[in-house]
C-alpha cells in the first residue's frame, strides 16, 4: 500500500504512463495478463527437469508434442515470446507492397507486418468498433470486406490473413467457428493462407462453448483443436493462455515455410530447438498448454473477469460489452466525455485510477494505435479504452472488489479529470515509453 502523495509523485515521475511505474509502487497490477500469471506446482516441478543442452533438449520435444497434441500444428519453432514469432513469419511471408488483412490490428503484430513492407487492413465486423454492441462474436471477420479487398488487390498481394482469436484490441472478443469456417472456405478459393494469432485461443474456445449452437457439450480441448485445424499456422505468446512467465512459438503446417523459419530463428532468437528459451522454460510451457485447455480452469478464469465486469456494469460504469475473456475495458469516451481524443482520455483515466488506489491499468486507445506509416498522422481509433487485465490464478475476488470500488470512486469524480499532452514520443510502439504532462 502507498499513500496518495506517494502515488502522485510516482505517476508524475512515470510521465503519466503506467508502463513506467515501478511495480513496488503498485497495489493491484492489472497492467497486463502477459507473463503475469501464476505457474502451477506441476509447472514449477517441470522447471526442475530443465535439460539445458544447447541442441535437441528433451524439453523441446515435450513442447513440440504438446503443441501437436493440443493444437494440431505440425512443425514448431520456439521463440522468446510472441513478437519473436511475429517477426519471423512477417519476414518470411510478406513482401514490400503486400496487404495483410486481419480482424483488428494488434500493436506488435502490425508493426512487424509494416517493417516487412506490408500494410495491415482491418476486416473485422463493424460491431467490434462499437463498445456497446452486444454481438456475441465481435471478433468475426466481415467476409464481404475481405472478398472486395481480394478483388481490388488480387490474391497474390495478400500473403495471409492475420486472424486473432480473442481479439485483444476489441476487448477480448471471440470469433465464432462458423465464421472461421466461412473464412477458410473463402481463402481456399483464392489460395490464401491463414496465420492464427492464438495467444488467447482457449478463452475464445470458452465463448464458443457458451454461445455457439452445438458446442455446449464439447470440451475446450476439442474446440481449440478445431479452431487450429482451420488455419495454416500460428504465432503464440505463451505468456497468456499457456500460463508461463516467458515464451512463445511459431507453428506451421507447411514444411518449406518451416524450413525457412527454422533458419531465420537462428539469427534472431537462437537455435531452432530452443529459440531464446531455457530448457526449463519450454518444459513449463508444455505443461502450461495442457493446463490451459482444462474446462474447469478456463471457466474459473473467465468467470473472474465476468465477476469484475458485472460489478462495474451494476454501478453503471461504461465498459465494452459483452464482457471479454482477459480483462475489462473501460470506455474512456463515455467515462470522460469532456476530453477530446487528442487529450489522451484513456491515458489520463489510467493515471487517475492509479492515483486513487494504486491499481495499475493501461491505455488501449489513441496512444496504442500510433501513427499512420504513410501520412504520419495519429490514428484516431473508435475505441478509446482503459484495459483492466486480469492475470490468471493470481488475484482473489476480494482484490476485484478493491478494483471495482476504486473505479467507482474515480467515476464519481470524473468531471475533474484533466487531459494530457504528449511530451516524449518514441518511434515504435509508443504506448510503452511515451511521456505525458497534465494539461493545466
Ligand atoms: C493478441 C496478442 N498478440 C501478440 C502479442 C505479442 O506477444 P508478446 O508480448 O509475447 O511478444 C500479444 C501480447 O502482447 C497479444 O496480446
Tab-separated table of C-alpha atoms and ligand atoms in Angstrom:
chain	number	residue	atom	x	y	z
A	1	UNK	CA	0.000	0.000	0.000
A	2	UNK	CA	1.157	3.516	-0.758
A	3	UNK	CA	-0.270	6.898	0.159
A	4	UNK	CA	-1.907	9.198	-2.364
A	5	UNK	CA	1.063	11.573	-2.031
A	6	UNK	CA	3.480	8.756	-2.856
A	7	UNK	CA	1.414	7.760	-5.854
A	8	UNK	CA	1.193	11.359	-7.019
A	9	UNK	CA	4.999	11.525	-7.083
A	10	UNK	CA	5.292	8.121	-8.739
A	11	UNK	CA	2.888	8.882	-11.602
A	12	UNK	CA	4.488	12.265	-12.334
A	13	UNK	CA	7.886	10.566	-12.313
A	14	UNK	CA	6.452	7.980	-14.753
A	15	UNK	CA	5.268	10.713	-17.138
A	16	UNK	CA	1.633	9.608	-16.611
A	17	UNK	CA	2.468	6.310	-18.278
A	18	UNK	CA	1.607	3.257	-16.153
A	19	UNK	CA	4.272	1.241	-18.057
A	20	UNK	CA	6.889	3.490	-16.479
A	21	UNK	CA	5.840	2.886	-12.852
A	22	UNK	CA	7.940	0.680	-10.611
A	23	UNK	CA	5.974	-2.422	-9.654
A	24	UNK	CA	6.737	-1.851	-5.982
A	25	UNK	CA	4.597	1.290	-6.186
A	26	UNK	CA	1.624	-0.763	-7.470
A	27	UNK	CA	-1.012	-2.402	-5.234
A	28	UNK	CA	-3.114	-4.484	-7.651
A	29	UNK	CA	-1.401	-4.926	-11.010
A	30	UNK	CA	-3.837	-5.128	-13.924
A	31	UNK	CA	-1.395	-3.706	-16.470
A	32	UNK	CA	-1.424	-6.917	-18.470
A	33	UNK	CA	-2.135	-10.644	-18.337
A	34	UNK	CA	1.123	-11.238	-20.206
A	35	UNK	CA	3.663	-13.260	-18.266
A	36	UNK	CA	1.947	-12.274	-15.027
A	37	UNK	CA	0.005	-15.465	-14.354
A	38	UNK	CA	0.978	-17.843	-11.551
A	39	UNK	CA	2.603	-21.080	-12.599
A	40	UNK	CA	1.208	-24.246	-11.041
A	41	UNK	CA	3.020	-26.739	-8.809
A	42	UNK	CA	3.326	-29.000	-11.841
A	43	UNK	CA	4.904	-26.287	-13.931
A	44	UNK	CA	7.375	-25.491	-11.167
A	45	UNK	CA	8.242	-29.178	-10.901
A	46	UNK	CA	8.805	-29.146	-14.654
A	47	UNK	CA	11.278	-26.296	-14.202
A	48	UNK	CA	13.431	-28.683	-12.168
A	49	UNK	CA	13.618	-31.024	-15.154
A	50	UNK	CA	15.289	-28.483	-17.418
A	51	UNK	CA	17.553	-30.151	-19.956
A	52	UNK	CA	19.865	-27.243	-20.672
A	53	UNK	CA	21.733	-28.701	-23.611
A	54	UNK	CA	22.336	-26.278	-26.463
A	55	UNK	CA	20.733	-28.512	-29.064
A	56	UNK	CA	17.988	-31.113	-29.012
A	57	UNK	CA	16.844	-30.577	-25.400
A	58	UNK	CA	14.301	-33.118	-24.132
A	59	UNK	CA	12.097	-30.196	-23.122
A	60	UNK	CA	11.881	-29.029	-26.745
A	61	UNK	CA	10.453	-32.409	-27.722
A	62	UNK	CA	7.929	-32.271	-24.873
A	63	UNK	CA	6.860	-28.828	-26.080
A	64	UNK	CA	6.623	-29.998	-29.679
A	65	UNK	CA	4.499	-32.980	-28.608
A	66	UNK	CA	2.154	-30.760	-26.533
A	67	UNK	CA	1.640	-28.365	-29.452
A	68	UNK	CA	0.975	-31.223	-31.850
A	69	UNK	CA	-1.404	-32.898	-29.419
A	70	UNK	CA	-3.476	-29.919	-28.274
A	71	UNK	CA	-3.257	-27.579	-31.268
A	72	UNK	CA	-2.549	-29.986	-34.106
A	73	UNK	CA	0.101	-27.901	-35.898
A	74	UNK	CA	2.862	-29.990	-37.483
A	75	UNK	CA	6.087	-28.021	-37.135
A	76	UNK	CA	7.162	-25.644	-34.397
A	77	UNK	CA	9.892	-23.114	-33.775
A	78	UNK	CA	10.164	-21.814	-30.188
A	79	UNK	CA	10.669	-18.066	-29.700
A	80	UNK	CA	11.356	-15.927	-26.646
A	81	UNK	CA	7.792	-14.538	-26.800
A	82	UNK	CA	5.005	-13.788	-29.286
A	83	UNK	CA	6.678	-10.933	-31.117
A	84	UNK	CA	9.678	-13.128	-31.908
A	85	UNK	CA	7.328	-15.385	-33.880
A	86	UNK	CA	5.637	-12.350	-35.488
A	87	UNK	CA	8.998	-11.080	-36.680
A	88	UNK	CA	9.879	-14.384	-38.330
A	89	UNK	CA	6.545	-15.036	-40.032
A	90	UNK	CA	6.392	-11.444	-41.322
A	91	UNK	CA	9.920	-11.644	-42.720
A	92	UNK	CA	9.221	-14.955	-44.436
A	93	UNK	CA	5.811	-14.281	-45.918
A	94	UNK	CA	5.400	-10.523	-46.514
A	95	UNK	CA	6.901	-8.670	-49.485
A	96	UNK	CA	7.020	-4.864	-49.806
A	97	UNK	CA	3.652	-3.643	-51.139
A	98	UNK	CA	1.686	-6.591	-49.751
A	99	UNK	CA	-1.663	-6.232	-47.986
A	100	UNK	CA	-2.287	-8.113	-44.731
A	101	UNK	CA	-5.986	-8.228	-43.828
A	102	UNK	CA	-6.878	-9.047	-40.232
A	103	UNK	CA	-9.598	-8.947	-37.598
A	104	UNK	CA	-8.379	-5.733	-35.925
A	105	UNK	CA	-4.768	-4.763	-35.526
A	106	UNK	CA	-2.559	-5.755	-32.652
A	107	UNK	CA	0.325	-3.400	-31.832
A	108	UNK	CA	3.380	-5.658	-32.193
A	109	UNK	CA	1.809	-7.799	-34.933
A	110	UNK	CA	1.027	-4.818	-37.165
A	111	UNK	CA	4.433	-3.266	-36.574
A	112	UNK	CA	6.228	-6.417	-37.765
A	113	UNK	CA	3.934	-6.561	-40.801
A	114	UNK	CA	4.777	-2.924	-41.585
A	115	UNK	CA	8.503	-3.357	-41.012
A	116	UNK	CA	8.401	-6.182	-43.579
A	117	UNK	CA	6.829	-3.747	-46.079
A	118	UNK	CA	3.202	-4.769	-45.714
A	119	UNK	CA	0.075	-2.742	-44.960
A	120	UNK	CA	-2.442	-4.048	-42.439
A	121	UNK	CA	-6.105	-3.668	-43.417
A	122	UNK	CA	-8.851	-4.136	-40.833
A	123	UNK	CA	-11.590	-6.574	-41.918
A	124	UNK	CA	-13.309	-7.147	-38.588
A	125	UNK	CA	-17.102	-6.693	-38.438
A	126	UNK	CA	-18.240	-3.111	-37.711
A	127	UNK	CA	-19.794	-4.122	-34.371
A	128	UNK	CA	-16.277	-4.652	-32.992
A	129	UNK	CA	-15.669	-0.895	-33.100
A	130	UNK	CA	-18.840	-0.168	-31.125
A	131	UNK	CA	-18.264	-0.633	-27.386
A	132	UNK	CA	-21.980	-1.038	-26.698
A	133	UNK	CA	-22.833	-3.628	-29.353
A	134	UNK	CA	-23.729	-6.910	-27.649
A	135	UNK	CA	-22.847	-9.047	-30.687
A	136	UNK	CA	-21.729	-12.414	-29.253
A	137	UNK	CA	-18.806	-12.741	-31.682
A	138	UNK	CA	-17.351	-9.285	-32.161
A	139	UNK	CA	-14.084	-10.852	-33.316
A	140	UNK	CA	-15.705	-12.132	-36.527
A	141	UNK	CA	-14.285	-11.295	-39.934
A	142	UNK	CA	-16.506	-9.436	-42.380
A	143	UNK	CA	-16.165	-11.851	-45.299
A	144	UNK	CA	-17.599	-9.368	-47.810
A	145	UNK	CA	-14.999	-6.787	-46.821
A	146	UNK	CA	-12.318	-9.407	-47.333
A	147	UNK	CA	-13.622	-10.517	-50.702
A	148	UNK	CA	-13.748	-6.943	-52.027
A	149	UNK	CA	-10.184	-6.427	-50.797
A	150	UNK	CA	-9.083	-9.536	-52.680
A	151	UNK	CA	-10.849	-8.236	-55.805
A	152	UNK	CA	-9.150	-4.825	-55.543
A	153	UNK	CA	-5.593	-6.006	-54.820
A	154	UNK	CA	-5.588	-9.573	-56.156
A	155	UNK	CA	-4.825	-12.679	-54.098
A	156	UNK	CA	-1.123	-12.532	-54.994
A	157	UNK	CA	-0.724	-9.358	-52.964
A	158	UNK	CA	-2.215	-10.997	-49.874
A	159	UNK	CA	0.344	-13.337	-48.273
A	160	UNK	CA	-2.016	-14.403	-45.483
A	161	UNK	CA	-4.933	-13.396	-43.314
A	162	UNK	CA	-3.812	-12.333	-39.848
A	163	UNK	CA	-6.521	-13.965	-37.754
A	164	UNK	CA	-6.713	-13.463	-33.999
A	165	UNK	CA	-8.800	-15.493	-31.608
A	166	UNK	CA	-9.986	-13.428	-28.570
A	167	UNK	CA	-9.392	-10.088	-30.252
A	168	UNK	CA	-7.383	-8.111	-27.710
A	169	UNK	CA	-7.906	-4.562	-29.003
A	170	UNK	CA	-11.669	-5.094	-29.348
A	171	UNK	CA	-11.898	-6.022	-25.656
A	172	UNK	CA	-11.027	-9.724	-25.673
A	173	UNK	CA	-13.872	-10.529	-28.061
A	174	UNK	CA	-14.231	-14.008	-29.616
A	175	UNK	CA	-14.633	-15.191	-33.189
A	176	UNK	CA	-17.129	-17.968	-33.947
A	177	UNK	CA	-16.253	-21.292	-35.515
A	178	UNK	CA	-18.912	-20.679	-38.138
A	179	UNK	CA	-17.076	-17.521	-39.164
A	180	UNK	CA	-13.665	-19.235	-39.216
A	181	UNK	CA	-15.126	-21.976	-41.404
A	182	UNK	CA	-16.504	-19.353	-43.791
A	183	UNK	CA	-13.113	-17.683	-43.858
A	184	UNK	CA	-11.382	-20.989	-44.565
A	185	UNK	CA	-13.721	-21.653	-47.490
A	186	UNK	CA	-13.144	-18.209	-48.976
A	187	UNK	CA	-9.366	-18.298	-48.529
A	188	UNK	CA	-9.157	-21.771	-50.069
A	189	UNK	CA	-10.994	-20.425	-53.101
A	190	UNK	CA	-8.268	-17.809	-53.580
A	191	UNK	CA	-5.310	-19.848	-52.311
A	192	UNK	CA	-4.626	-17.540	-49.335
A	193	UNK	CA	-3.183	-18.812	-46.064
A	194	UNK	CA	-4.489	-18.054	-42.559
A	195	UNK	CA	-1.954	-17.317	-39.826
A	196	UNK	CA	-3.601	-17.540	-36.440
A	197	UNK	CA	-2.640	-15.331	-33.514
A	198	UNK	CA	-3.524	-17.998	-30.958
A	199	UNK	CA	-2.360	-16.089	-27.892
A	200	UNK	CA	-5.760	-16.488	-26.175
A	201	UNK	CA	-7.313	-19.346	-28.153
A	202	UNK	CA	-8.585	-21.231	-25.080
A	203	UNK	CA	-10.504	-18.177	-23.849
A	204	UNK	CA	-12.045	-17.857	-27.320
A	205	UNK	CA	-12.989	-21.558	-27.178
A	206	UNK	CA	-14.816	-20.943	-23.892
A	207	UNK	CA	-17.057	-18.339	-25.523
A	208	UNK	CA	-17.745	-20.704	-28.437
A	209	UNK	CA	-18.772	-23.362	-25.936
A	210	UNK	CA	-21.109	-20.971	-24.150
A	211	UNK	CA	-22.528	-19.051	-27.121
A	212	UNK	CA	-22.307	-21.027	-30.362
A	213	UNK	CA	-25.027	-23.507	-31.215
A	214	UNK	CA	-23.912	-27.108	-30.952
A	215	UNK	CA	-20.828	-26.590	-28.771
A	216	UNK	CA	-22.186	-26.605	-25.198
A	217	UNK	CA	-21.243	-30.248	-24.692
A	218	UNK	CA	-17.878	-30.075	-26.441
A	219	UNK	CA	-14.667	-29.794	-24.413
A	220	UNK	CA	-12.445	-26.701	-24.590
A	221	UNK	CA	-9.733	-29.038	-25.785
A	222	UNK	CA	-11.721	-30.205	-28.800
A	223	UNK	CA	-12.876	-26.670	-29.696
A	224	UNK	CA	-9.293	-25.368	-29.549
A	225	UNK	CA	-8.166	-28.163	-31.846
A	226	UNK	CA	-10.983	-27.466	-34.281
A	227	UNK	CA	-10.098	-23.751	-34.461
A	228	UNK	CA	-6.438	-24.536	-35.155
A	229	UNK	CA	-7.337	-27.138	-37.787
A	230	UNK	CA	-8.927	-24.386	-39.901
A	231	UNK	CA	-5.706	-22.364	-40.095
A	232	UNK	CA	-2.283	-22.894	-41.688
A	233	UNK	CA	-0.015	-21.772	-38.902
A	234	UNK	CA	0.115	-19.705	-35.747
A	235	UNK	CA	2.056	-17.257	-33.667
A	236	UNK	CA	1.757	-17.720	-29.936
A	237	UNK	CA	2.595	-15.555	-26.969
A	238	UNK	CA	2.607	-18.356	-24.396
A	239	UNK	CA	2.720	-15.679	-21.680
A	240	UNK	CA	-1.074	-15.537	-21.789
A	241	UNK	CA	-3.181	-18.682	-22.280
A	242	UNK	CA	-0.252	-21.044	-21.811
A	243	UNK	CA	0.467	-19.789	-18.298
A	244	UNK	CA	4.199	-19.113	-18.459
A	245	UNK	CA	6.179	-16.038	-17.477
A	246	UNK	CA	8.143	-16.090	-20.720
A	247	UNK	CA	7.928	-17.975	-24.015
A	248	UNK	CA	6.229	-18.287	-27.357
A	249	UNK	CA	6.408	-20.140	-30.648
A	250	UNK	CA	5.694	-20.134	-34.335
A	251	UNK	CA	3.751	-23.152	-35.580
A	252	UNK	CA	3.403	-24.116	-39.238
A	253	UNK	CA	1.910	-26.906	-41.284
A	254	UNK	CA	3.910	-26.214	-44.442
A	255	UNK	CA	7.314	-27.875	-44.425
A	256	UNK	CA	9.117	-25.407	-46.659
A	257	UNK	CA	7.868	-22.422	-44.618
A	258	UNK	CA	9.030	-24.239	-41.503
A	259	UNK	CA	12.466	-24.764	-43.000
A	260	UNK	CA	12.762	-21.035	-43.713
A	261	UNK	CA	11.552	-20.221	-40.194
A	262	UNK	CA	13.953	-22.619	-38.516
A	263	UNK	CA	16.767	-20.993	-40.459
A	264	UNK	CA	15.741	-17.396	-39.621
A	265	UNK	CA	15.181	-18.122	-35.918
A	266	UNK	CA	18.890	-18.836	-35.599
A	267	UNK	CA	19.601	-15.168	-36.416
A	268	UNK	CA	17.062	-13.542	-34.106
A	269	UNK	CA	16.286	-15.922	-31.246
A	270	UNK	CA	18.580	-18.941	-31.028
A	271	UNK	CA	18.826	-22.468	-32.387
A	272	UNK	CA	15.549	-23.940	-33.693
A	273	UNK	CA	15.299	-26.282	-30.694
A	274	UNK	CA	15.365	-23.508	-28.077
A	275	UNK	CA	14.544	-20.171	-29.767
A	276	UNK	CA	15.790	-17.935	-26.949
A	277	UNK	CA	14.343	-20.050	-24.144
A	278	UNK	CA	15.941	-22.161	-21.445
A	279	UNK	CA	15.017	-25.857	-21.480
A	280	UNK	CA	13.108	-25.339	-18.223
A	281	UNK	CA	11.021	-22.579	-19.843
A	282	UNK	CA	9.989	-24.953	-22.626
A	283	UNK	CA	9.029	-27.604	-20.063
A	284	UNK	CA	6.856	-25.125	-18.146
A	285	UNK	CA	5.215	-24.122	-21.434
A	286	UNK	CA	4.466	-27.726	-22.400
A	287	UNK	CA	2.750	-28.272	-19.035
A	288	UNK	CA	1.016	-24.861	-19.178
A	289	UNK	CA	-0.506	-25.717	-22.570
A	290	UNK	CA	-2.032	-28.869	-21.077
A	291	UNK	CA	-3.466	-26.927	-18.122
A	292	UNK	CA	-4.783	-24.106	-20.309
A	293	UNK	CA	-7.304	-26.295	-22.130
A	294	UNK	CA	-8.847	-27.661	-18.950
A	295	UNK	CA	-12.558	-26.788	-18.845
A	296	UNK	CA	-12.591	-26.010	-15.099
A	297	UNK	CA	-9.571	-23.738	-15.314
A	298	UNK	CA	-10.925	-21.685	-18.179
A	299	UNK	CA	-14.377	-21.370	-16.603
A	300	UNK	CA	-12.821	-20.021	-13.392
A	301	UNK	CA	-10.534	-17.688	-15.340
A	302	UNK	CA	-13.209	-16.098	-17.500
A	303	UNK	CA	-15.591	-16.229	-14.528
A	304	UNK	CA	-13.315	-13.943	-12.534
A	305	UNK	CA	-13.228	-11.432	-15.381
A	306	UNK	CA	-17.025	-11.580	-15.515
A	307	UNK	CA	-17.216	-11.026	-11.755
A	308	UNK	CA	-15.373	-7.721	-12.054
A	309	UNK	CA	-17.234	-6.729	-15.206
A	310	UNK	CA	-20.642	-7.335	-13.645
A	311	UNK	CA	-19.718	-5.220	-10.617
A	312	UNK	CA	-18.846	-2.334	-12.921
A	313	UNK	CA	-21.969	-2.815	-15.029
A	314	UNK	CA	-24.110	-2.783	-11.865
A	315	UNK	CA	-22.506	0.551	-10.968
A	316	UNK	CA	-23.382	1.873	-14.466
A	317	UNK	CA	-19.728	2.294	-15.429
A	318	UNK	CA	-19.321	2.349	-19.236
A	319	UNK	CA	-17.366	-0.758	-20.267
A	320	UNK	CA	-17.011	-2.712	-23.500
A	321	UNK	CA	-19.846	-5.189	-23.881
A	322	UNK	CA	-20.129	-8.137	-23.831
A	323	UNK	CA	-17.517	-8.779	-21.112
A	324	UNK	CA	-14.389	-10.206	-22.764
A	325	UNK	CA	-12.036	-13.038	-21.866
A	326	UNK	CA	-8.937	-11.479	-20.351
A	327	UNK	CA	-9.987	-8.157	-18.916
A	328	UNK	CA	-12.473	-5.365	-18.530
A	329	UNK	CA	-12.179	-2.423	-20.866
A	330	UNK	CA	-13.484	0.968	-19.706
A	331	UNK	CA	-14.913	3.142	-22.456
A	332	UNK	CA	-12.992	6.397	-21.874
A	333	UNK	CA	-15.023	8.328	-24.460
A	334	UNK	CA	-18.094	7.718	-22.303
A	335	UNK	CA	-16.280	7.911	-18.961
A	336	UNK	CA	-14.660	11.314	-19.570
A	337	UNK	CA	-16.685	12.772	-22.468
A	338	UNK	CA	-15.365	16.269	-21.731
A	339	UNK	CA	-11.892	15.268	-23.039
A	340	UNK	CA	-11.039	15.292	-26.749
A	341	UNK	CA	-9.296	12.208	-28.094
A	342	UNK	CA	-6.106	14.197	-28.686
A	343	UNK	CA	-6.040	14.933	-24.942
A	344	UNK	CA	-5.474	11.198	-24.423
A	345	UNK	CA	-8.562	10.420	-22.298
A	346	UNK	CA	-7.767	6.738	-21.687
A	347	UNK	CA	-4.164	7.500	-20.773
A	348	UNK	CA	-5.364	10.126	-18.323
A	349	UNK	CA	-8.016	7.825	-16.854
A	350	UNK	CA	-5.476	5.033	-16.273
A	351	UNK	CA	-3.253	7.515	-14.396
A	352	UNK	CA	-6.245	8.664	-12.325
A	353	UNK	CA	-7.169	5.123	-11.258
A	354	UNK	CA	-3.566	4.540	-10.208
A	355	UNK	CA	-3.615	7.756	-8.226
A	356	UNK	CA	-6.831	6.768	-6.478
A	357	UNK	CA	-5.847	3.289	-5.300
A	358	UNK	CA	-2.527	2.049	-6.682
A	359	UNK	CA	-4.402	-0.180	-9.172
A	360	UNK	CA	-2.371	-0.275	-12.380
A	361	UNK	CA	-4.252	-0.457	-15.691
A	362	UNK	CA	-3.246	0.572	-19.202
A	363	UNK	CA	-4.327	2.616	-22.192
A	364	UNK	CA	-5.751	0.996	-25.321
A	365	UNK	CA	-6.740	3.951	-27.475
A	366	UNK	CA	-5.064	6.681	-29.467
A	367	UNK	CA	-1.652	6.210	-27.843
A	368	UNK	CA	-1.597	2.461	-28.528
A	369	UNK	CA	-2.893	2.988	-32.075
A	370	UNK	CA	0.184	5.061	-33.022
A	371	UNK	CA	0.623	6.841	-36.315
A	372	UNK	CA	-0.241	6.001	-39.911
A	373	UNK	CA	3.023	4.852	-41.509
A	374	UNK	CA	2.333	6.739	-44.762
A	375	UNK	CA	0.868	10.046	-43.522
A	376	UNK	CA	2.478	10.106	-40.041
A	377	UNK	CA	-0.850	11.324	-38.565
A	378	UNK	CA	-2.194	9.840	-35.347
A	379	UNK	CA	-4.719	7.082	-35.868
A	380	UNK	CA	-7.959	8.054	-34.111
A	381	UNK	CA	-9.453	4.654	-33.205
A	382	UNK	CA	-13.152	4.419	-32.489
A	383	UNK	CA	-12.325	2.547	-29.277
A	384	UNK	CA	-10.615	4.664	-26.624
A	385	UNK	CA	-10.234	2.207	-23.772
A	386	UNK	CA	-8.575	1.554	-20.441
A	387	UNK	CA	-7.752	-2.121	-20.023
A	388	UNK	CA	-8.027	-3.790	-16.619
A	389	UNK	CA	-6.284	-7.034	-17.450
A	390	UNK	CA	-6.605	-9.935	-15.063
A	391	UNK	CA	-3.588	-12.225	-14.601
A	392	UNK	CA	-4.526	-15.919	-14.358
A	393	UNK	CA	-4.538	-17.685	-10.981
A	394	UNK	CA	-3.181	-14.642	-9.126
A	395	UNK	CA	-5.888	-12.496	-7.550
A	396	UNK	CA	-8.923	-13.238	-5.387
A	397	UNK	CA	-12.432	-11.845	-5.805
A	398	UNK	CA	-11.596	-9.555	-2.842
A	399	UNK	CA	-8.935	-7.902	-4.995
A	400	UNK	CA	-11.565	-7.469	-7.694
A	401	UNK	CA	-13.783	-5.731	-5.124
A	402	UNK	CA	-10.982	-3.255	-4.358
A	403	UNK	CA	-10.585	-2.565	-8.068
A	404	UNK	CA	-14.326	-2.063	-8.592
A	405	UNK	CA	-14.525	0.343	-5.648
A	406	UNK	CA	-11.663	2.411	-6.989
A	407	UNK	CA	-13.120	2.636	-10.496
A	408	UNK	CA	-16.441	3.730	-8.988
A	409	UNK	CA	-14.699	6.389	-6.920
A	410	UNK	CA	-12.930	7.756	-9.989
A	411	UNK	CA	-16.229	7.641	-11.905
A	412	UNK	CA	-17.934	9.719	-9.219
A	413	UNK	CA	-15.249	12.390	-9.576
A	414	UNK	CA	-14.842	12.020	-13.339
A	415	UNK	CA	-15.670	15.614	-14.222
A	416	UNK	CA	-12.468	16.791	-12.504
A	417	UNK	CA	-10.214	14.595	-14.687
A	418	UNK	CA	-7.966	16.658	-16.938
A	419	UNK	CA	-6.382	15.742	-20.253
A	420	UNK	CA	-2.714	15.163	-21.065
A	421	UNK	CA	-0.222	16.332	-23.656
A	422	UNK	CA	2.476	14.061	-25.004
A	423	UNK	CA	5.943	15.387	-24.298
A	424	UNK	CA	8.039	12.423	-25.453
A	425	UNK	CA	7.076	10.100	-28.283
A	426	UNK	CA	9.252	7.110	-29.147
A	427	UNK	CA	9.216	5.966	-32.769
A	428	UNK	CA	7.952	2.400	-32.279
A	429	UNK	CA	5.135	1.096	-30.037
A	430	UNK	CA	4.925	4.451	-28.337
A	431	UNK	CA	2.474	3.382	-25.635
A	432	UNK	CA	5.242	1.527	-23.820
A	433	UNK	CA	7.524	4.510	-23.292
A	434	UNK	CA	5.748	7.774	-24.186
A	435	UNK	CA	5.682	10.501	-21.527
A	436	UNK	CA	2.930	12.981	-20.777
A	437	UNK	CA	2.156	16.077	-18.750
A	438	UNK	CA	-1.138	17.219	-17.327
A	439	UNK	CA	-2.906	19.987	-19.222
A	440	UNK	CA	-3.458	22.769	-16.668
B	1	LIG	C1	-3.051	-10.702	-29.209
B	1	LIG	C2	-1.578	-10.604	-28.974
B	1	LIG	N1	-0.726	-10.929	-29.957
B	1	LIG	C3	0.589	-10.841	-29.793
B	1	LIG	C4	1.146	-10.411	-28.609
B	1	LIG	C5	2.638	-10.260	-28.511
B	1	LIG	O1	3.167	-11.196	-27.649
B	1	LIG	P1	4.442	-10.908	-26.721
B	1	LIG	O2	4.081	-9.811	-25.777
B	1	LIG	O3	4.686	-12.218	-26.061
B	1	LIG	O4	5.565	-10.522	-27.617
B	1	LIG	C6	0.296	-10.089	-27.544
B	1	LIG	C7	0.802	-9.654	-26.238
B	1	LIG	O5	1.355	-8.637	-26.006
B	1	LIG	C8	-1.106	-10.172	-27.738
B	1	LIG	O6	-1.962	-9.831	-26.768
